[in-house]
Coordinates of C-alpha atoms and ligand atoms in Angstrom, one line a residue:
M1 CA -7.4 15.7 -10.8
S2 CA -5.2 14.8 -14.0
E3 CA -5.8 15.4 -17.1
V4 CA -4.1 12.6 -18.5
G5 CA -6.4 9.3 -19.5
S6 CA -5.9 6.0 -18.0
F7 CA -5.1 3.7 -20.6
R8 CA -2.6 3.6 -23.5
F9 CA -3.2 1.1 -26.0
L10 CA -1.2 -0.8 -28.3
N11 CA -2.7 -0.8 -32.0
G12 CA -2.0 -1.2 -35.6
K13 CA -0.2 -4.1 -36.8
N14 CA 3.2 -2.4 -37.1
T15 CA 3.4 -2.2 -33.4
I16 CA 2.3 -5.6 -32.7
S17 CA 5.0 -6.9 -35.1
K18 CA 7.8 -4.6 -33.8
L19 CA 6.7 -5.9 -30.0
V20 CA 7.1 -9.3 -31.4
F21 CA 10.9 -8.1 -32.7
I22 CA 11.9 -6.1 -29.4
M23 CA 10.7 -9.2 -27.5
G24 CA 13.4 -11.1 -28.9
S25 CA 16.2 -9.1 -28.8
H26 CA 16.3 -6.8 -25.9
K27 CA 17.3 -9.1 -22.9
S28 CA 20.5 -8.5 -20.9
A29 CA 22.5 -10.9 -19.2
A30 CA 21.3 -10.5 -16.1
S31 CA 17.7 -10.7 -17.0
L32 CA 18.5 -14.0 -18.7
W33 CA 19.8 -15.2 -15.7
V34 CA 16.6 -14.6 -13.8
R35 CA 14.8 -16.6 -16.3
K36 CA 17.1 -19.6 -16.1
N37 CA 17.1 -19.6 -12.3
K38 CA 13.3 -18.8 -11.4
D39 CA 13.3 -21.7 -9.1
E40 CA 15.7 -20.1 -6.9
L41 CA 13.1 -17.0 -7.3
I42 CA 10.0 -19.2 -6.3
S43 CA 11.9 -20.6 -3.4
L44 CA 12.8 -17.4 -2.0
L45 CA 8.9 -16.4 -2.2
Q46 CA 8.2 -19.1 -0.5
D47 CA 11.0 -18.8 2.5
L48 CA 9.3 -15.2 2.9
V49 CA 5.8 -16.5 3.1
R50 CA 6.4 -19.1 5.2
I51 CA 7.9 -16.3 7.8
P52 CA 4.4 -14.9 9.6
S53 CA 5.0 -11.1 9.7
I54 CA 1.8 -9.6 10.5
T55 CA 1.9 -6.0 11.2
G56 CA 3.9 -5.2 14.2
K57 CA 5.9 -8.6 14.1
E58 CA 8.1 -8.0 11.7
Y59 CA 11.3 -9.0 12.8
D60 CA 12.0 -12.3 11.8
V61 CA 11.4 -11.5 8.4
Q62 CA 13.4 -8.6 8.1
K63 CA 16.2 -11.0 9.7
F64 CA 15.8 -13.3 7.3
I65 CA 16.2 -10.2 4.3
L66 CA 19.1 -8.9 6.0
E67 CA 21.0 -12.4 5.9
K68 CA 19.8 -12.9 2.5
L69 CA 21.0 -9.5 1.4
K70 CA 24.7 -10.0 3.2
E71 CA 24.8 -13.6 1.4
I72 CA 24.7 -11.7 -2.0
D73 CA 27.5 -9.2 -0.4
L74 CA 25.6 -6.0 -0.3
D75 CA 26.0 -3.4 2.2
T76 CA 23.0 -4.3 4.6
K77 CA 21.9 -2.6 7.6
F78 CA 19.1 -2.5 10.3
I79 CA 17.6 0.8 10.6
F80 CA 15.2 1.3 14.0
P81 CA 12.5 3.9 13.7
D82 CA 12.9 6.4 16.2
I83 CA 10.1 8.3 17.5
N84 CA 11.9 11.0 18.6
V85 CA 13.3 12.2 15.2
L86 CA 9.2 11.4 13.7
K87 CA 7.2 12.9 15.7
N88 CA 8.7 16.1 14.3
H89 CA 7.6 15.3 11.1
D90 CA 4.3 16.9 9.6
E91 CA 2.8 13.3 8.0
F92 CA 3.9 11.7 11.2
F93 CA 0.5 10.2 13.2
E94 CA 0.8 7.5 16.0
T95 CA 0.1 4.2 14.3
T96 CA -2.2 1.7 15.8
S97 CA 0.8 -1.0 16.0
F98 CA 3.2 1.9 17.2
V99 CA 0.3 2.9 20.2
N100 CA 0.4 -1.4 21.0
Q101 CA 4.2 -2.4 20.1
G102 CA 5.9 0.5 19.8
Y103 CA 9.2 0.5 17.3
D104 CA 11.9 -1.4 19.6
N105 CA 11.8 -4.6 17.9
R106 CA 10.8 -3.5 14.5
P107 CA 13.5 -2.9 11.8
N108 CA 13.9 -1.7 8.5
V109 CA 16.4 -2.9 6.3
F110 CA 18.7 -0.9 4.2
S111 CA 21.2 -2.0 1.6
V112 CA 23.0 -0.2 -1.1
L113 CA 24.8 -1.2 -4.5
K114 CA 27.2 1.0 -5.2
G115 CA 27.1 2.7 -8.5
K116 CA 30.9 2.7 -10.4
G117 CA 29.7 6.2 -12.2
N118 CA 27.7 9.3 -11.6
G119 CA 24.9 7.6 -12.8
S120 CA 21.3 7.9 -11.5
S121 CA 19.9 6.3 -8.1
L122 CA 17.1 4.2 -8.0
C123 CA 15.4 2.9 -4.7
L124 CA 13.4 -0.5 -4.7
S125 CA 11.3 -0.3 -1.7
G126 CA 8.5 -2.8 -0.3
H127 CA 6.7 -3.5 3.2
V128 CA 7.3 -6.9 4.5
D129 CA 4.1 -6.3 7.0
V130 CA 1.3 -8.4 6.1
V131 CA -2.6 -8.4 7.6
S132 CA -3.8 -10.7 9.2
P133 CA -5.0 -14.0 7.7
E134 CA -8.3 -14.4 10.2
P135 CA -10.7 -16.1 10.3
L136 CA -8.6 -18.6 9.2
T137 CA -11.7 -21.0 8.6
E138 CA -12.3 -19.3 5.0
W139 CA -9.1 -20.6 4.2
T140 CA -8.6 -23.6 1.7
R141 CA -4.9 -23.6 2.3
D142 CA -2.1 -22.9 5.0
P143 CA -1.8 -19.0 4.9
W144 CA 2.4 -19.3 6.3
G145 CA 2.6 -22.9 4.0
G146 CA 3.4 -21.0 0.7
E147 CA 1.8 -23.7 -1.4
I148 CA 2.4 -23.9 -5.1
E149 CA -0.3 -25.2 -7.7
G150 CA 0.5 -24.5 -11.0
N151 CA 1.1 -20.7 -11.9
L152 CA -0.1 -20.0 -8.2
L153 CA 1.9 -19.7 -4.8
F154 CA -0.8 -19.3 -2.0
G155 CA -0.2 -17.5 1.4
R156 CA -0.9 -14.1 3.5
G157 CA 1.5 -11.9 1.6
S158 CA 2.3 -13.8 -1.0
G159 CA 0.7 -11.1 -3.4
D160 CA 0.8 -8.1 -1.0
M161 CA 3.8 -8.0 -1.3
K162 CA 6.1 -10.9 -0.8
A163 CA 6.0 -11.5 -4.6
G164 CA 7.1 -8.1 -4.8
I165 CA 10.1 -8.4 -2.0
A166 CA 11.3 -11.7 -3.5
A167 CA 11.5 -9.8 -6.8
M168 CA 13.7 -6.8 -6.2
V169 CA 15.9 -8.8 -3.9
F170 CA 16.2 -11.5 -7.0
A171 CA 16.6 -8.8 -9.4
V172 CA 19.7 -7.2 -7.9
Q173 CA 21.3 -10.7 -6.8
A174 CA 21.3 -11.4 -10.7
L175 CA 23.4 -7.9 -11.1
K176 CA 25.7 -9.3 -9.0
E177 CA 25.4 -13.0 -10.1
T178 CA 26.2 -11.7 -13.9
D179 CA 28.7 -9.3 -12.5
T180 CA 26.7 -6.4 -14.0
K181 CA 28.2 -3.2 -13.0
L182 CA 26.1 -0.1 -12.7
S183 CA 26.6 3.6 -13.0
G184 CA 24.4 4.9 -10.2
D185 CA 23.6 3.3 -6.8
I186 CA 20.8 1.1 -6.0
F187 CA 19.3 1.1 -2.4
L188 CA 17.1 -1.7 -1.4
E189 CA 15.0 -1.4 1.4
T190 CA 12.5 -3.5 3.0
T191 CA 10.1 -1.6 5.4
I192 CA 7.7 -2.1 8.1
E193 CA 4.0 -1.1 9.2
E194 CA 3.0 0.0 5.3
E195 CA -0.8 -1.6 6.5
D196 CA -0.8 0.6 9.0
G197 CA 0.1 3.9 7.2
G198 CA 3.9 3.0 6.8
V199 CA 5.3 5.9 9.6
G200 CA 7.9 4.0 11.0
G201 CA 8.7 2.1 8.3
N202 CA 8.5 4.3 4.2
L203 CA 8.2 7.7 5.9
Y204 CA 11.3 7.1 8.6
M205 CA 13.6 5.9 5.6
R206 CA 12.6 9.1 3.6
I207 CA 13.6 11.2 6.3
T208 CA 16.9 9.3 7.4
Q209 CA 18.7 8.0 4.1
P210 CA 20.1 9.4 1.0
K211 CA 17.5 10.7 -1.6
P212 CA 17.4 8.8 -4.6
N213 CA 16.9 9.9 -8.1
A214 CA 13.6 7.5 -8.6
A215 CA 11.9 4.8 -6.8
I216 CA 9.8 2.0 -7.3
I217 CA 7.9 0.0 -4.8
P218 CA 6.6 -3.5 -6.2
E219 CA 3.4 -3.9 -5.1
P220 CA 0.9 -6.0 -6.6
S221 CA -0.5 -4.1 -9.8
D222 CA -0.9 -6.9 -12.7
Y223 CA 1.7 -4.9 -14.8
T224 CA -0.3 -1.5 -14.2
I225 CA 2.3 1.8 -13.2
G226 CA 0.5 3.0 -10.4
L227 CA 0.7 6.9 -10.3
A228 CA -1.2 7.9 -7.4
S229 CA -2.4 7.2 -4.0
A230 CA -5.6 8.0 -1.9
G231 CA -5.8 10.5 1.0
V232 CA -7.2 8.4 4.1
M233 CA -8.1 9.3 7.5
Y234 CA -9.5 7.3 10.5
F235 CA -12.6 9.3 12.7
R236 CA -14.8 7.5 15.6
V237 CA -18.2 9.0 16.3
V238 CA -19.2 8.6 19.9
V239 CA -22.7 9.1 20.8
P240 CA -24.0 9.4 24.3
G241 CA -27.3 7.6 25.3
F242 CA -28.3 7.4 28.8
P243 CA -28.3 3.7 30.2
A244 CA -32.0 2.3 31.7
H245 CA -33.8 -1.1 32.5
A246 CA -35.5 -2.3 29.6
A247 CA -38.4 -2.5 31.1
T248 CA -38.8 1.3 31.7
A249 CA -36.7 2.2 28.5
H250 CA -38.7 5.7 28.6
F251 CA -36.3 6.7 31.4
G252 CA -33.4 6.0 29.2
E253 CA -32.1 7.3 25.9
N254 CA -31.3 4.7 23.3
A255 CA -27.3 5.5 21.9
I256 CA -27.6 3.0 19.2
L257 CA -30.8 4.8 18.0
K258 CA -29.3 7.9 18.0
M259 CA -26.5 6.8 15.7
V260 CA -28.8 5.2 13.3
P261 CA -29.8 8.8 12.0
I262 CA -25.8 9.8 11.5
I263 CA -24.8 6.5 9.9
E264 CA -27.7 7.2 7.1
A265 CA -26.3 10.4 6.9
L266 CA -22.5 9.5 5.9
K267 CA -24.2 6.8 3.6
N268 CA -25.9 9.7 1.8
L269 CA -22.7 11.9 1.8
N270 CA -21.0 9.2 0.5
K271 CA -23.0 8.6 -2.4
E272 CA -23.1 12.3 -3.0
R273 CA -19.3 12.4 -3.2
Q274 CA -19.2 9.6 -5.4
K275 CA -21.7 11.0 -7.8
T276 CA -19.3 14.2 -7.5
I277 CA -15.9 13.1 -7.5
S278 CA -14.1 11.0 -10.1
Y279 CA -10.2 10.4 -10.9
P280 CA -9.7 8.3 -14.0
Y281 CA -6.3 6.6 -12.4
A282 CA -8.7 4.8 -9.5
E283 CA -11.4 4.2 -11.9
W284 CA -9.4 2.3 -14.7
D285 CA -10.8 -0.9 -13.4
P286 CA -14.7 -0.5 -14.6
S287 CA -16.2 -2.1 -11.0
M288 CA -14.6 1.3 -9.7
K289 CA -16.6 3.6 -11.9
G290 CA -17.9 6.0 -9.4
R291 CA -16.1 4.7 -6.6
A292 CA -12.9 6.7 -6.4
T293 CA -13.8 8.0 -2.9
T294 CA -15.2 6.1 -0.1
I295 CA -16.5 6.4 3.4
N296 CA -16.7 3.2 5.5
I297 CA -18.3 2.2 8.3
G298 CA -15.8 0.1 9.7
V299 CA -16.8 -1.0 13.2
I300 CA -19.6 -0.3 15.5
S301 CA -19.9 -0.8 19.2
A302 CA -22.5 -0.3 22.0
G303 CA -24.5 -1.7 24.8
D304 CA -23.8 -4.8 26.6
W305 CA -27.0 -6.7 27.7
P306 CA -30.3 -7.2 26.2
S307 CA -32.2 -5.9 29.4
T308 CA -30.5 -2.4 28.9
V309 CA -30.8 0.4 27.0
P310 CA -27.1 1.5 25.5
G311 CA -25.8 4.6 27.2
L312 CA -23.1 4.8 24.4
C313 CA -22.6 4.1 21.0
E314 CA -19.6 4.5 18.8
I315 CA -18.5 3.8 15.2
K316 CA -15.1 3.8 13.7
C317 CA -14.8 4.9 10.1
R318 CA -12.2 5.5 7.1
V319 CA -12.4 7.8 4.7
G320 CA -10.6 7.6 1.4
W321 CA -10.4 10.2 -1.4
P322 CA -8.4 10.7 -4.7
P323 CA -5.8 13.5 -4.9
G324 CA -7.9 16.9 -5.1
E325 CA -9.1 17.7 -1.7
T326 CA -7.3 18.5 1.4
Y327 CA -7.4 17.0 5.1
K328 CA -9.5 19.9 6.0
E329 CA -12.1 20.0 3.0
V330 CA -12.7 16.3 3.7
R331 CA -12.9 16.8 7.6
D332 CA -15.1 19.8 7.7
Q333 CA -17.7 17.7 5.2
I334 CA -17.7 15.3 7.4
E335 CA -18.2 17.1 11.0
N336 CA -20.7 19.1 9.2
T337 CA -22.8 16.3 8.2
I338 CA -22.9 14.8 11.7
M339 CA -23.5 17.9 13.4
D340 CA -26.4 18.9 10.7
V341 CA -28.0 15.5 12.1
A342 CA -27.2 16.4 15.9
K343 CA -29.0 19.9 15.5
K344 CA -32.1 18.0 14.5
D345 CA -32.4 15.9 17.5
N346 CA -33.6 17.2 21.0
W347 CA -31.1 14.9 22.7
L348 CA -27.9 15.4 20.5
R349 CA -28.4 19.2 20.5
E350 CA -27.9 18.5 24.4
H351 CA -25.3 16.0 24.3
P352 CA -23.4 16.4 21.0
P353 CA -21.5 13.6 19.2
R354 CA -17.8 13.8 19.9
I355 CA -15.8 13.5 16.6
E356 CA -12.3 12.1 16.8
W357 CA -10.0 11.5 14.4
F358 CA -7.4 9.1 15.0
G359 CA -4.8 6.6 13.4
W360 CA -4.0 6.7 9.5
R361 CA -3.9 10.6 8.2
A362 CA -2.7 10.4 4.6
R363 CA -2.3 12.9 1.8
P364 CA -2.6 11.9 -1.5
H365 CA -0.5 12.0 -4.3
E366 CA -0.1 12.1 -8.2
Q367 CA 3.3 11.2 -10.1
N368 CA 3.4 13.2 -13.3
P369 CA 2.9 10.7 -16.0
D370 CA 5.3 12.5 -18.2
H371 CA 8.8 12.4 -16.2
P372 CA 11.6 10.5 -17.9
F373 CA 11.8 7.7 -15.2
V374 CA 7.8 6.7 -15.9
K375 CA 8.3 6.7 -19.9
L376 CA 11.3 4.6 -18.9
L377 CA 9.4 2.0 -17.3
E378 CA 6.5 2.3 -19.9
D379 CA 8.7 1.3 -22.4
Q380 CA 10.3 -1.7 -20.7
V381 CA 6.7 -3.2 -19.5
I382 CA 5.7 -3.2 -22.9
K383 CA 8.7 -4.6 -24.4
H384 CA 8.6 -7.6 -22.0
I385 CA 4.2 -7.6 -21.3
G386 CA 3.5 -7.0 -24.9
R387 CA 0.5 -5.6 -24.0
R388 CA -1.3 -2.1 -23.0
V389 CA 0.0 -0.3 -20.1
A390 CA -2.7 1.0 -17.7
F391 CA -2.0 4.0 -15.2
T392 CA -3.5 3.2 -12.2
G393 CA -4.2 4.6 -8.4
G394 CA -5.7 6.5 -6.1
A395 CA -8.2 4.6 -4.2
A396 CA -5.8 3.5 -1.8
G397 CA -3.2 4.7 0.4
L398 CA 0.7 3.3 -0.5
D399 CA 4.0 4.2 0.4
T400 CA 4.7 5.8 -2.7
R401 CA 3.5 9.2 -1.3
F402 CA 6.5 9.7 1.1
F403 CA 8.7 9.2 -2.3
V404 CA 6.7 11.6 -4.2
H405 CA 5.6 14.2 -1.1
H406 CA 10.0 14.1 -0.4
G407 CA 10.6 15.1 -4.2
V408 CA 11.2 11.9 -5.9
P409 CA 9.5 10.3 -8.6
A410 CA 8.1 6.9 -7.6
V411 CA 5.7 4.3 -8.8
V412 CA 4.5 1.3 -8.2
F413 CA 4.8 -1.5 -10.7
G414 CA 4.4 -5.4 -9.6
P415 CA 2.9 -8.6 -10.3
K416 CA -0.8 -10.1 -10.6
A417 CA -2.2 -11.0 -7.3
E418 CA -6.1 -12.2 -6.1
R419 CA -7.6 -12.0 -3.2
I420 CA -5.0 -9.8 -1.3
H421 CA -6.2 -8.6 2.3
S422 CA -8.7 -12.0 1.9
S423 CA -8.8 -15.6 2.4
D424 CA -6.4 -18.0 -0.2
E425 CA -4.6 -15.1 -1.3
R426 CA -2.4 -16.0 -4.1
V427 CA -0.1 -14.8 -6.6
D428 CA 0.8 -15.4 -10.3
L429 CA 4.1 -16.8 -10.4
E430 CA 5.1 -15.9 -13.9
S431 CA 4.0 -12.3 -13.7
T432 CA 6.1 -12.5 -10.2
I433 CA 9.4 -13.5 -12.7
K434 CA 8.3 -11.4 -15.6
V435 CA 8.3 -8.3 -12.6
T436 CA 11.8 -9.2 -11.6
E437 CA 13.4 -9.0 -15.1
V438 CA 11.4 -5.6 -16.0
L439 CA 13.0 -4.4 -12.4
V440 CA 17.0 -5.5 -13.7
E441 CA 16.0 -3.8 -16.9
I442 CA 15.1 -0.9 -15.2
M443 CA 18.0 -0.7 -13.2
T444 CA 20.7 -1.0 -16.1
N445 CA 18.5 1.4 -18.2
W446 CA 17.9 4.6 -15.6
C447 CA 21.4 4.1 -13.5
G448 CA 23.3 2.8 -16.5
L449 CA 25.6 0.6 -17.2
F450 CA 29.1 0.9 -16.2
Ligands
LIG1 ZN1 0.7 -3.8 0.1

């Protein structure tokens, strides 16, 4: 767990007046170009939202991005994940979308803006996949419409994270259009299946592509700087029962009822963990106090007929936890909790529950806030936004972990979005423009002007 506080406040009159001065005077030609051409940025975002790209079906949007990057004269290519390369990596797991769809039609896009000197390199990385908009009845807008109302653009993936993708593409375009030459390389990549674990996406890129000196993922962060991600694992518990006619239920063993104390025990374990585990970056938002870790019971299935005693019950769960615990520690705790219940029950002692770990398996990460790249970003954000910068993260799994685990300092920094993964997802357009401006300044300051 980090010793560093989660907030940095700007306070005092001097700082504020200095800010006003800086805010008016620091902008580069490329950053001014962004502001002047903001309508083009917004229509790019609209185009991206209008191409559905639910995890597993990323091809069309990747093709669109490939063409767009070629249009702005970047050296760009598709990179298809190779399962034989991936499966030897210790962070590999079979994602659900890989199991269902494979990787054949699911390219990542990789693009380079070559630096003219020996400056530091930077990777701008974003995922193009989005979660399903279901249930559609909850939407008041077309999830693939990109409708604009005032300062908001609506649609599935508008915030998570097509606004970030539009921002990074447009930021690089701004450098090109204003003939701004950098000393270091810019790598720009759009990846697949982040929502599903990022294995064929960001992990594959880390294994196969050149290592940058720093990276930014413009996931929606409302201008906060994301420094950490959660560990995530999925598990299923299968409890056997014995089927019988409901009229003679005493001949059977009801698997649902056998599952109830297990659910209860997991609920208590969750409470206990939330009481004892805290993590400032995850709890920066007051509503997240005491919720840095969670065990979620996400799916339950059992039985198929009201007159039959169910012979099998299954739950599928997700455990998420901030940096501080290993896979094994978390796994042991959950397995022991379930087996303790089984020991106290005659039927379950003879017919023990089966516990399986499947799908998502992410190791938490934490980026050192004192790294010069983080300092530079913090500076730039303050200059552009003119308010406090919060350091956040650690409650959800993120692709940033792959960079940090591969020795690349990486942060999340992106626009303000609402209702991501929910109905009427939307993104704040002004924040999308501001994030684009900050990305321009980060590129020029980190990679150096040539
Ligand atoms: Zn995302």
